[in-house]
Coordinates of C-alpha atoms and ligand atoms in Angstrom, one line a residue:
Chain A
M1 CA 38.8 -184.5 -109.5
K2 CA 40.6 -186.8 -112.0
N3 CA 43.4 -189.0 -110.6
T4 CA 46.9 -189.0 -112.1
G5 CA 46.5 -192.3 -113.9
E6 CA 43.6 -191.1 -115.8
K7 CA 45.4 -187.8 -116.6
I8 CA 48.4 -189.8 -118.0
I9 CA 46.1 -191.9 -120.2
E10 CA 44.3 -188.8 -121.4
G11 CA 47.6 -187.2 -122.2
A12 CA 48.9 -190.2 -124.1
L13 CA 45.7 -190.4 -126.2
A14 CA 45.8 -186.7 -127.0
F15 CA 49.4 -187.1 -127.9
S16 CA 48.7 -189.9 -130.5
G17 CA 46.0 -187.7 -132.0
L18 CA 48.4 -184.9 -132.2
I19 CA 51.1 -187.0 -134.0
T20 CA 48.6 -187.8 -136.7
I21 CA 47.6 -184.2 -137.2
L22 CA 51.2 -183.0 -137.1
T23 CA 52.3 -185.7 -139.7
T24 CA 49.5 -184.6 -142.0
L25 CA 50.4 -181.0 -141.6
G26 CA 54.0 -181.9 -142.3
I27 CA 53.1 -183.6 -145.5
I28 CA 51.0 -180.8 -146.7
W29 CA 53.8 -178.3 -145.8
V30 CA 56.4 -180.3 -147.8
L31 CA 54.0 -180.6 -150.7
V32 CA 53.1 -177.0 -150.8
S33 CA 56.6 -175.5 -150.3
E34 CA 58.3 -177.8 -152.8
S35 CA 55.6 -177.2 -155.4
F36 CA 55.8 -173.5 -154.7
S37 CA 59.4 -173.4 -155.8
F38 CA 58.5 -175.6 -158.8
F39 CA 55.8 -173.1 -159.8
Q40 CA 58.3 -170.3 -159.6
V41 CA 60.0 -171.8 -162.6
V42 CA 57.1 -173.4 -164.5
S43 CA 54.0 -171.3 -164.8
V44 CA 50.7 -172.8 -163.6
T45 CA 49.2 -172.2 -167.1
D46 CA 52.0 -174.3 -168.7
F47 CA 51.5 -176.9 -166.1
L48 CA 47.8 -177.2 -166.8
T49 CA 47.7 -176.7 -170.5
D50 CA 50.9 -178.1 -172.1
T51 CA 50.1 -181.5 -173.6
E52 CA 53.5 -183.0 -173.0
W53 CA 55.2 -184.2 -169.8
T54 CA 58.9 -184.7 -170.4
P55 CA 60.8 -183.4 -167.4
L56 CA 63.5 -186.0 -167.7
F57 CA 64.3 -185.4 -171.3
T58 CA 66.4 -182.7 -172.9
Q59 CA 63.4 -181.2 -174.5
K60 CA 61.6 -180.4 -171.3
H61 CA 57.8 -180.0 -171.0
Y62 CA 55.8 -179.7 -167.9
G63 CA 52.2 -180.4 -168.9
I64 CA 50.4 -182.5 -166.3
L65 CA 47.6 -183.4 -168.8
P66 CA 49.1 -186.7 -170.0
L67 CA 49.4 -187.9 -166.4
L68 CA 45.9 -186.7 -165.7
T69 CA 44.5 -188.6 -168.7
G70 CA 46.5 -191.6 -167.7
T71 CA 45.1 -191.5 -164.2
F72 CA 41.6 -190.8 -165.5
L73 CA 41.7 -193.6 -168.0
T74 CA 42.8 -196.3 -165.6
T75 CA 40.5 -195.1 -162.9
A76 CA 37.5 -195.0 -165.2
I77 CA 38.1 -198.5 -166.4
A78 CA 38.5 -199.7 -162.8
I79 CA 35.3 -198.0 -161.7
L80 CA 33.3 -199.2 -164.7
T81 CA 34.5 -202.7 -163.8
A82 CA 34.0 -202.5 -160.1
M83 CA 30.7 -200.5 -159.9
P84 CA 28.3 -202.9 -161.6
I85 CA 29.9 -206.0 -160.1
G86 CA 30.3 -204.5 -156.6
I87 CA 26.7 -203.3 -156.5
A88 CA 25.4 -206.6 -157.9
I89 CA 27.2 -208.4 -155.2
A90 CA 25.9 -206.1 -152.5
V91 CA 22.3 -206.5 -153.7
Y92 CA 22.7 -210.2 -153.9
L93 CA 24.1 -210.4 -150.4
S94 CA 21.6 -208.2 -148.8
E95 CA 18.4 -209.0 -150.7
Y96 CA 18.8 -212.6 -151.9
A97 CA 21.5 -214.6 -150.1
P98 CA 20.6 -216.7 -147.1
K99 CA 21.9 -215.2 -143.9
N100 CA 24.6 -217.8 -143.3
F101 CA 25.9 -217.5 -146.8
R102 CA 26.1 -213.7 -146.4
K103 CA 28.1 -214.1 -143.3
S104 CA 30.7 -216.2 -144.9
L105 CA 30.9 -214.6 -148.4
K106 CA 31.4 -211.1 -147.1
P107 CA 34.7 -211.7 -145.4
A108 CA 35.8 -214.0 -148.2
L109 CA 35.3 -211.1 -150.6
E110 CA 37.2 -208.8 -148.3
V111 CA 40.3 -211.0 -148.8
L112 CA 40.5 -209.6 -152.3
A113 CA 41.3 -206.3 -150.7
A114 CA 44.1 -207.9 -148.7
V115 CA 46.1 -209.2 -151.6
P116 CA 49.3 -207.0 -152.0
T117 CA 48.9 -204.7 -154.9
V118 CA 52.2 -205.8 -156.4
V119 CA 50.7 -209.2 -156.9
Y120 CA 47.8 -207.6 -158.7
G121 CA 50.3 -205.7 -160.8
F122 CA 52.1 -208.8 -162.0
F123 CA 48.7 -210.6 -162.4
A124 CA 47.7 -207.8 -164.8
L125 CA 51.0 -207.9 -166.7
T126 CA 51.6 -211.6 -167.0
V127 CA 48.1 -213.1 -167.1
V128 CA 45.4 -210.5 -168.0
T129 CA 47.4 -208.7 -170.8
P130 CA 48.4 -211.9 -172.6
F131 CA 44.9 -213.2 -172.3
L132 CA 43.4 -209.9 -173.6
Q133 CA 45.9 -209.9 -176.5
N134 CA 44.1 -213.0 -177.9
I135 CA 40.9 -210.9 -178.1
I136 CA 42.4 -207.5 -178.9
P137 CA 45.4 -208.1 -181.2
D138 CA 46.8 -204.6 -181.1
L139 CA 46.9 -204.4 -177.3
G140 CA 50.3 -203.2 -176.1
S141 CA 52.2 -205.3 -173.6
F142 CA 51.8 -202.4 -171.3
N143 CA 48.3 -200.9 -171.5
A144 CA 45.7 -199.0 -169.5
L145 CA 43.0 -201.7 -170.1
S146 CA 44.5 -204.6 -168.0
A147 CA 45.8 -202.3 -165.3
G148 CA 42.3 -200.7 -165.0
L149 CA 40.5 -204.0 -165.1
V150 CA 42.7 -205.5 -162.4
M151 CA 42.5 -202.4 -160.3
G152 CA 38.7 -202.7 -160.7
I153 CA 38.8 -206.3 -159.3
M154 CA 40.8 -205.0 -156.4
I155 CA 38.3 -202.4 -155.4
I156 CA 35.2 -204.6 -155.9
P157 CA 35.1 -205.5 -152.2
M158 CA 35.3 -201.8 -151.2
I159 CA 32.2 -201.1 -153.2
S160 CA 30.3 -204.3 -152.4
S161 CA 31.1 -204.2 -148.7
L162 CA 30.2 -200.6 -148.0
S163 CA 27.2 -200.8 -150.3
E164 CA 26.0 -203.9 -148.6
D165 CA 26.4 -202.2 -145.2
A166 CA 24.2 -199.4 -146.5
L167 CA 21.6 -201.8 -147.8
H168 CA 21.7 -203.9 -144.7
A169 CA 21.1 -200.8 -142.5
L170 CA 17.8 -200.1 -144.2
P171 CA 14.8 -200.8 -141.9
K172 CA 13.1 -204.1 -142.6
S173 CA 9.8 -202.2 -142.7
L174 CA 10.8 -200.6 -146.0
R175 CA 11.1 -203.9 -147.7
E176 CA 7.9 -205.2 -146.1
A177 CA 6.1 -202.1 -147.5
S178 CA 7.3 -203.1 -151.0
Y179 CA 6.6 -206.8 -150.7
G180 CA 3.2 -205.9 -149.2
M181 CA 2.4 -204.0 -152.4
G182 CA 3.0 -207.1 -154.5
A183 CA 6.5 -206.2 -155.6
T184 CA 9.0 -209.0 -156.5
R185 CA 12.3 -209.3 -154.9
F186 CA 14.0 -207.7 -157.9
Q187 CA 11.6 -204.7 -157.8
T188 CA 12.1 -204.3 -154.1
A189 CA 15.8 -204.5 -154.5
F190 CA 16.2 -202.0 -157.3
K191 CA 13.2 -199.7 -156.9
V192 CA 13.2 -199.4 -153.1
A193 CA 16.3 -200.7 -151.5
V194 CA 19.0 -199.4 -153.8
P195 CA 17.5 -195.9 -154.1
A196 CA 17.0 -195.7 -150.4
A197 CA 20.6 -196.7 -149.8
S198 CA 21.9 -194.6 -152.6
S199 CA 23.9 -192.2 -150.4
G200 CA 25.9 -195.0 -148.9
I201 CA 26.4 -196.6 -152.3
I202 CA 27.6 -193.3 -153.8
V203 CA 30.0 -192.9 -150.9
S204 CA 31.4 -196.3 -151.5
I205 CA 31.9 -195.5 -155.2
I206 CA 33.6 -192.2 -154.4
L207 CA 36.0 -193.8 -151.9
A208 CA 36.7 -196.5 -154.5
V209 CA 37.5 -193.7 -157.0
A210 CA 39.8 -192.1 -154.5
R211 CA 41.5 -195.5 -154.0
A212 CA 41.9 -196.1 -157.7
I213 CA 43.4 -192.6 -158.3
G214 CA 45.9 -193.2 -155.5
E215 CA 46.7 -196.8 -156.5
T216 CA 50.3 -197.1 -157.6
M217 CA 51.8 -200.5 -158.0
I218 CA 49.3 -202.0 -160.4
V219 CA 49.6 -199.1 -162.8
A220 CA 53.3 -198.7 -162.5
I221 CA 53.8 -202.4 -163.3
A222 CA 51.1 -203.0 -165.9
A223 CA 50.2 -199.7 -167.6
G224 CA 53.7 -198.7 -168.6
Q225 CA 55.5 -195.5 -167.9
Q226 CA 54.8 -193.4 -170.9
P227 CA 53.1 -190.1 -170.4
I228 CA 51.2 -189.9 -173.6
L229 CA 48.0 -187.9 -174.0
T230 CA 45.6 -190.6 -175.0
L231 CA 42.2 -192.0 -174.0
D232 CA 42.8 -195.3 -175.9
P233 CA 42.7 -198.1 -173.3
R234 CA 45.0 -200.2 -175.6
D235 CA 47.9 -197.8 -175.2
A236 CA 50.5 -197.6 -172.5
V237 CA 49.9 -194.7 -170.2
E238 CA 51.5 -193.2 -167.1
T239 CA 49.5 -192.2 -164.0
I240 CA 50.5 -189.5 -161.5
T241 CA 51.4 -192.1 -159.0
A242 CA 53.4 -194.2 -161.4
Y243 CA 55.3 -191.1 -162.4
I244 CA 56.1 -190.3 -158.8
V245 CA 57.5 -193.8 -158.3
Q246 CA 59.5 -193.6 -161.4
V247 CA 61.2 -190.4 -160.4
S248 CA 61.6 -191.4 -156.7
L249 CA 63.4 -194.6 -157.7
G250 CA 65.5 -193.0 -160.4
D251 CA 68.7 -191.0 -160.0
V252 CA 67.3 -187.5 -160.2
P253 CA 69.4 -185.2 -158.0
H254 CA 67.7 -183.7 -155.0
G255 CA 66.6 -180.1 -155.3
S256 CA 66.6 -180.2 -159.1
L257 CA 63.5 -179.1 -161.0
A258 CA 63.0 -182.6 -162.2
Y259 CA 62.9 -183.7 -158.5
K260 CA 60.4 -181.0 -157.7
T261 CA 58.0 -182.2 -160.4
I262 CA 57.1 -185.1 -158.1
F263 CA 55.8 -182.6 -155.6
A264 CA 53.8 -180.7 -158.2
A265 CA 52.4 -184.0 -159.4
G266 CA 51.9 -185.1 -155.7
I267 CA 49.9 -182.0 -154.8
T268 CA 47.7 -182.5 -157.8
L269 CA 47.0 -186.0 -156.6
F270 CA 46.4 -184.8 -153.1
I271 CA 43.9 -182.2 -154.2
F272 CA 41.9 -184.8 -156.1
T273 CA 41.7 -187.3 -153.3
F274 CA 41.2 -184.6 -150.7
V275 CA 38.2 -183.3 -152.6
L276 CA 36.8 -186.8 -153.2
N277 CA 37.1 -187.7 -149.5
N278 CA 35.4 -184.5 -148.5
I279 CA 32.5 -185.1 -150.9
S280 CA 32.0 -188.5 -149.5
F281 CA 32.2 -187.2 -145.9
W282 CA 29.7 -184.5 -146.8
I283 CA 27.2 -187.0 -148.4
K284 CA 27.6 -189.3 -145.4
K285 CA 26.8 -186.5 -143.0
K286 CA 24.0 -185.0 -145.0
Y287 CA 22.1 -188.3 -145.5
Q288 CA 23.2 -190.3 -142.5
E289 CA 20.3 -189.8 -140.1
K290 CA 17.4 -190.2 -142.5
Y291 CA 16.3 -193.3 -140.7
D292 CA 16.7 -192.8 -137.0
Chain B
M1 CA -20.9 -213.8 -148.8
K2 CA -17.7 -215.4 -147.3
H3 CA -14.8 -213.3 -148.2
I4 CA -12.1 -214.8 -146.1
E5 CA -12.2 -218.3 -144.7
A6 CA -9.6 -219.9 -142.6
N7 CA -9.8 -223.6 -141.8
N8 CA -7.7 -225.2 -139.0
V9 CA -4.8 -222.9 -139.4
N10 CA -1.7 -223.8 -137.3
A11 CA 1.5 -221.7 -137.5
Y12 CA 4.9 -222.2 -136.1
Y13 CA 8.1 -220.3 -135.9
G14 CA 10.6 -223.1 -135.6
E15 CA 9.4 -225.1 -132.6
N16 CA 7.2 -222.3 -131.3
H17 CA 3.5 -223.1 -132.0
V18 CA 2.0 -219.7 -132.2
L19 CA -1.4 -220.3 -133.9
K20 CA -3.5 -223.2 -132.8
D21 CA -6.2 -224.5 -135.0
I22 CA -7.7 -221.2 -136.0
S23 CA -10.9 -221.3 -138.0
L24 CA -13.0 -218.3 -138.9
T25 CA -14.8 -216.6 -141.7
M26 CA -15.2 -213.0 -142.6
K27 CA -17.8 -211.5 -144.8
A28 CA -17.1 -209.0 -147.6
N29 CA -17.4 -205.3 -146.7
T30 CA -17.1 -205.8 -143.0
V31 CA -14.5 -204.7 -140.5
T32 CA -13.1 -207.4 -138.3
A33 CA -11.0 -206.5 -135.3
F34 CA -8.3 -208.8 -133.8
I35 CA -7.7 -208.2 -130.1
G36 CA -5.7 -210.0 -127.5
P37 CA -2.6 -209.7 -125.3
S38 CA 0.8 -209.1 -126.8
G39 CA 2.4 -212.2 -128.4
C40 CA -0.9 -214.0 -128.8
G41 CA -0.5 -214.3 -132.6
K42 CA -2.7 -211.5 -134.0
S43 CA 0.0 -210.2 -136.3
T44 CA 1.1 -213.7 -137.3
F45 CA -2.5 -214.6 -138.4
L46 CA -2.9 -211.3 -140.2
R47 CA 0.3 -211.9 -142.1
C48 CA -0.9 -215.3 -143.1
L49 CA -3.6 -213.6 -145.0
N50 CA -1.2 -212.0 -147.5
R51 CA 1.6 -214.5 -147.1
M52 CA 4.0 -211.9 -145.6
N53 CA 5.4 -214.7 -143.5
D54 CA 6.8 -216.5 -146.5
Y55 CA 10.1 -214.7 -146.2
I56 CA 10.7 -215.9 -142.6
D57 CA 12.8 -219.0 -142.8
S58 CA 11.6 -220.6 -139.6
F59 CA 7.9 -220.1 -140.4
R60 CA 5.6 -223.0 -141.2
K61 CA 1.8 -223.1 -141.6
E62 CA -0.8 -225.8 -141.7
G63 CA -4.4 -225.6 -142.7
D64 CA -6.1 -223.6 -145.5
I65 CA -7.0 -220.0 -146.1
F66 CA -9.3 -219.0 -148.8
I67 CA -9.9 -215.4 -150.0
E68 CA -12.7 -214.8 -152.4
G69 CA -13.0 -218.6 -152.8
K70 CA -9.3 -219.1 -153.8
D71 CA -6.8 -221.1 -151.8
I72 CA -4.1 -218.5 -151.3
Y73 CA -1.4 -221.0 -150.5
D74 CA -2.1 -223.0 -153.6
K75 CA 1.1 -223.6 -155.7
K76 CA -0.5 -221.9 -158.7
V77 CA -1.1 -218.6 -156.8
R78 CA 1.5 -215.9 -157.5
V79 CA 2.2 -214.3 -154.2
E80 CA 2.7 -210.9 -155.9
E81 CA -0.9 -211.0 -157.3
L82 CA -2.3 -212.1 -154.0
R83 CA -0.7 -209.0 -152.3
Q84 CA -2.1 -206.7 -154.9
K85 CA -5.5 -208.0 -153.9
V86 CA -4.8 -208.1 -150.2
G87 CA -3.2 -204.8 -149.2
M88 CA -1.4 -204.2 -145.9
V89 CA -0.9 -201.2 -143.6
F90 CA 1.8 -201.6 -140.9
Q91 CA 2.0 -200.6 -137.3
K92 CA 4.8 -198.0 -137.9
P93 CA 4.3 -195.7 -140.9
N94 CA 6.7 -196.9 -143.5
P95 CA 6.6 -194.7 -146.5
F96 CA 9.4 -195.0 -149.0
P97 CA 12.0 -192.3 -149.1
K98 CA 10.4 -191.0 -152.2
T99 CA 7.9 -188.2 -153.0
I100 CA 4.3 -188.5 -151.9
F101 CA 3.3 -189.1 -155.5
E102 CA 5.9 -191.8 -156.0
N103 CA 4.8 -193.5 -152.9
V104 CA 1.2 -193.7 -153.9
A105 CA 2.0 -194.6 -157.5
Y106 CA 4.4 -197.3 -156.5
G107 CA 2.0 -200.2 -156.6
L108 CA 0.7 -199.3 -160.1
K109 CA 4.2 -198.6 -161.4
I110 CA 5.5 -202.0 -160.5
Q111 CA 2.5 -203.5 -162.3
G112 CA 3.9 -201.8 -165.4
I113 CA 1.5 -198.9 -165.6
K114 CA 3.3 -195.9 -167.1
S115 CA 0.6 -193.6 -168.3
K116 CA 1.0 -190.3 -166.5
S117 CA -2.7 -189.5 -166.5
V118 CA -3.7 -192.9 -165.2
L119 CA -1.1 -192.5 -162.4
E120 CA -2.2 -189.0 -161.5
E121 CA -5.8 -189.9 -161.4
A122 CA -5.1 -192.9 -159.2
V123 CA -2.9 -190.9 -156.8
E124 CA -5.5 -188.2 -156.4
K125 CA -8.3 -190.8 -155.9
S126 CA -6.3 -192.7 -153.3
L127 CA -5.2 -189.7 -151.4
K128 CA -8.8 -188.5 -151.3
Q129 CA -9.9 -191.9 -150.0
A130 CA -7.2 -191.7 -147.4
A131 CA -8.5 -188.2 -146.4
L132 CA -5.1 -186.7 -147.1
W133 CA -5.6 -185.0 -150.5
N134 CA -6.5 -181.5 -149.1
E135 CA -3.4 -181.5 -147.0
V136 CA -0.9 -182.5 -149.6
K137 CA -2.3 -181.7 -153.0
D138 CA 0.1 -178.8 -153.4
S139 CA 3.1 -180.7 -152.3
L140 CA 2.8 -184.1 -154.0
H141 CA 6.4 -183.9 -155.1
K142 CA 7.8 -183.4 -151.6
S143 CA 9.4 -186.3 -149.8
A144 CA 6.8 -188.4 -147.9
L145 CA 9.3 -188.4 -145.0
S146 CA 8.8 -184.7 -144.5
L147 CA 5.2 -185.4 -143.4
S148 CA 4.0 -185.9 -139.8
G149 CA 3.5 -189.4 -138.5
G150 CA -0.2 -189.3 -139.0
Q151 CA 0.1 -188.0 -142.5
Q152 CA 2.7 -190.6 -143.3
Q153 CA 0.4 -193.3 -142.2
R154 CA -2.3 -192.0 -144.4
V155 CA 0.2 -191.9 -147.3
C156 CA 0.7 -195.6 -146.5
I157 CA -3.0 -196.2 -146.6
A158 CA -3.4 -194.3 -149.9
R159 CA -0.5 -196.4 -151.2
A160 CA -2.3 -199.6 -150.3
L161 CA -5.6 -198.3 -151.8
A162 CA -4.1 -197.2 -155.1
V163 CA -3.9 -200.7 -156.5
E164 CA -7.6 -201.3 -155.6
P165 CA -7.3 -204.3 -153.4
S166 CA -10.4 -206.1 -152.2
T167 CA -9.0 -206.6 -148.7
L168 CA -7.1 -204.3 -146.4
L169 CA -5.1 -205.7 -143.5
M170 CA -4.1 -203.2 -140.9
D171 CA -1.7 -204.1 -138.1
E172 CA -2.2 -201.5 -135.3
P173 CA -2.4 -198.7 -137.9
A174 CA -3.0 -196.0 -135.3
S175 CA -0.8 -197.2 -132.5
A176 CA 2.0 -194.7 -133.3
L177 CA -0.4 -191.8 -133.8
D178 CA -1.9 -188.9 -131.8
P179 CA -5.6 -188.9 -131.0
I180 CA -6.6 -186.6 -133.9
S181 CA -4.8 -188.6 -136.5
T182 CA -6.2 -191.8 -134.9
A183 CA -9.8 -190.3 -135.2
K184 CA -9.1 -189.6 -138.8
I185 CA -8.0 -193.1 -139.5
E186 CA -11.0 -194.5 -137.7
D187 CA -13.4 -192.4 -139.8
L188 CA -11.5 -193.5 -142.8
I189 CA -12.1 -197.2 -141.9
A190 CA -15.8 -196.6 -141.6
E191 CA -15.8 -195.1 -145.1
L192 CA -13.6 -197.6 -146.7
K193 CA -15.8 -200.5 -145.5
E194 CA -18.2 -199.7 -148.4
N195 CA -15.6 -201.0 -150.9
Y196 CA -13.2 -203.1 -148.9
T197 CA -13.1 -205.9 -146.5
I198 CA -11.0 -204.8 -143.6
V199 CA -9.1 -206.6 -140.9
I200 CA -7.6 -204.5 -138.1
V201 CA -5.4 -205.5 -135.2
T202 CA -5.7 -203.2 -132.3
H203 CA -4.8 -203.0 -128.6
N204 CA -7.4 -200.3 -128.1
M205 CA -10.7 -201.7 -126.9
Q206 CA -12.6 -198.6 -127.6
Q207 CA -11.2 -198.5 -131.1
A208 CA -12.2 -202.1 -131.8
A209 CA -15.7 -201.3 -130.5
R210 CA -16.0 -198.1 -132.6
V211 CA -14.8 -199.4 -135.9
S212 CA -15.5 -203.1 -136.2
D213 CA -18.5 -205.2 -137.0
K214 CA -17.0 -208.4 -135.6
T215 CA -14.2 -209.0 -133.1
A216 CA -11.9 -211.9 -132.6
F217 CA -10.2 -212.4 -129.3
F218 CA -6.9 -214.3 -129.4
Y219 CA -5.2 -215.7 -126.4
M220 CA -1.9 -217.6 -126.5
G221 CA -2.4 -218.7 -130.1
N222 CA -6.0 -219.8 -129.6
L223 CA -9.1 -218.0 -131.0
I224 CA -11.1 -217.8 -127.8
E225 CA -14.1 -215.9 -129.0
Y226 CA -15.3 -214.6 -132.3
D227 CA -18.5 -212.7 -132.4
K228 CA -20.4 -209.6 -133.4
T229 CA -18.4 -206.7 -131.8
K230 CA -21.4 -205.5 -129.8
E231 CA -22.1 -208.9 -128.5
L232 CA -18.5 -209.6 -127.6
F233 CA -18.1 -206.4 -125.7
T234 CA -21.4 -206.4 -123.9
N235 CA -22.0 -210.0 -123.4
P236 CA -18.7 -212.0 -123.6
K237 CA -19.2 -215.8 -123.5
H238 CA -15.8 -216.6 -122.1
E239 CA -14.3 -215.5 -118.8
R240 CA -10.9 -214.8 -120.4
T241 CA -12.6 -212.5 -122.9
E242 CA -14.4 -210.7 -120.2
N243 CA -11.2 -210.3 -118.1
Y244 CA -9.4 -209.0 -121.1
I245 CA -11.9 -206.4 -122.3
T246 CA -12.5 -205.1 -118.8
G247 CA -8.8 -204.8 -118.2
R248 CA -8.9 -207.4 -115.4
F249 CA -6.1 -209.5 -116.8
G250 CA -3.8 -211.8 -115.0
Ligands
ATP1 N1 9.7 -213.4 -137.1 C1 9.5 -214.2 -136.0 N2 10.3 -215.1 -135.7 C2 10.1 -215.9 -134.6 N3 9.1 -215.8 -133.8 C3 8.2 -214.8 -134.0 C4 8.4 -214.0 -135.1 N4 7.3 -213.1 -135.1 C5 6.6 -213.4 -134.0 N5 7.1 -214.4 -133.4 C6 6.5 -215.1 -132.2 O1 5.2 -215.5 -132.4 C7 4.4 -215.2 -131.4 C8 3.2 -214.4 -131.9 O2 3.7 -213.1 -132.3 P1 2.7 -212.0 -133.0 O3 3.7 -211.0 -133.5 O4 1.8 -212.7 -134.0 O5 1.9 -211.5 -131.7 P2 0.9 -210.3 -131.7 O6 -0.3 -210.8 -131.1 O7 0.9 -209.6 -132.9 O8 1.6 -209.4 -130.5 P3 1.7 -207.8 -130.4 O9 0.4 -207.4 -129.9 O10 2.8 -207.6 -129.5 O11 2.0 -207.2 -131.8 C9 5.2 -214.5 -130.3 O12 5.5 -215.5 -129.3 C10 6.4 -214.1 -131.0 O13 7.5 -214.1 -130.2
MG2 MG1 1.5 -207.6 -133.6

């Protein structure tokens, strides 16, 4: 028999769980219903194939592609920056660094993730872009490159920290096997440890991609707000998130079609991050218990 | 011919003095068993022979060890080269999460050997030596982790043999295995003796008696007795040895 105190605690815990689930369901409901009425006016084909996105202009076009390429471009730059650096840091920390150093450097790195993103945004706009303009003369003052690079710096700790966890969780016997065969540290790190921890490393990268896709402030500040279909990193671009901010802060009347575009854009974003999170969850589950 | 020679070896983990003035020699193409109670320093001494303790920060060693006449702790010795000559098999099977083929070919690949035919030949030869070929020849590209514990341990032995070491160090290689796999590995040791010098740590007296030519009994960091296996088991010179091998230990 449970006593009443325990029952109350159990109820309270279940209630907090319920709130989270209800909120999520609420968000999905709003996204779906608002985009549903959007798609009654704009066809899905137009939405997916039109190459212009100009819902706020007189000549209206509702093609999501420019926002997708903008999102893709900044995310790709961010991941290309963060992945090699993040994995290198993880390998250094788990395979080379002395124990004490590892213990202090890891939290220090994680501070990077605690910097408010608006600070990163201004850093990209006022420091990185002017600096890069010395090297790349025709770089616009708003551009995908600096926004992507700075976003990459922001997500380095995500990749390095999770990848380091994955490497650190490998049994010592695996490294000993490699050293025992006459392998160097470098060979042991890259031929044994990294492949053995690959599922964890891949998960860290996928989560970082999801984070980069959803990142808003940096791109809204430093990448510009021009939905142009381009893959040139020197150009200004607009990402899905930046567009949503732009409209939410503007004076678009509630209920108008322009207003509903943010839900159509939002659900697109939601689908991407949802799929990515599920992939990482699936990988984690599938490969988790390889070493008991 | 002296194959391994240790002179006055002392070893420490921090303040803990775990090997006390160990001197012994082992001949080529013999099997030497290390026995003794848990914590007496068998693994530590074994790991001195291929410098596996180098990575432990608190570890310190005094004294000299020669293998095939060379001081293995000499500054000029490349530890990677030493370990290619002095292979090791661990207590718990530790195959890489790679295919059987990749496991066995690993040592050659890290030496830069890329030729497919050379690798294939070496993998087949080593798996045959490890008495595993017939069981896995049709599944070389399956993950080594999908094998049974005994098979995994033989993959590890094949992996160690593939680089053709002169010496094989085995730290309780059969302790995690069932009797049938253990018997296979013991047979294997008897065969491998023709080409290798083998040092095996074991807690199993019968195993030591069955497989080894000489036996070393360690007790609290001291080498108490080192003799021909038959002699040590039938006619131990020290009381401690006698107590230990007869199971009267206290
Ligand atoms: N990495 C290490 N760091 C510190 N001390 C260690 C380490 N490895 C072993 N020791 C200590 O050294 C001593 C000898 O250990 P060793 O592993 O050589 O014993 P062993 O004879 O192999 O025992 P077992 O039969 O249990 O394997 C023990 O007291 C042990 O606590
Ligand atoms: Mg041991």
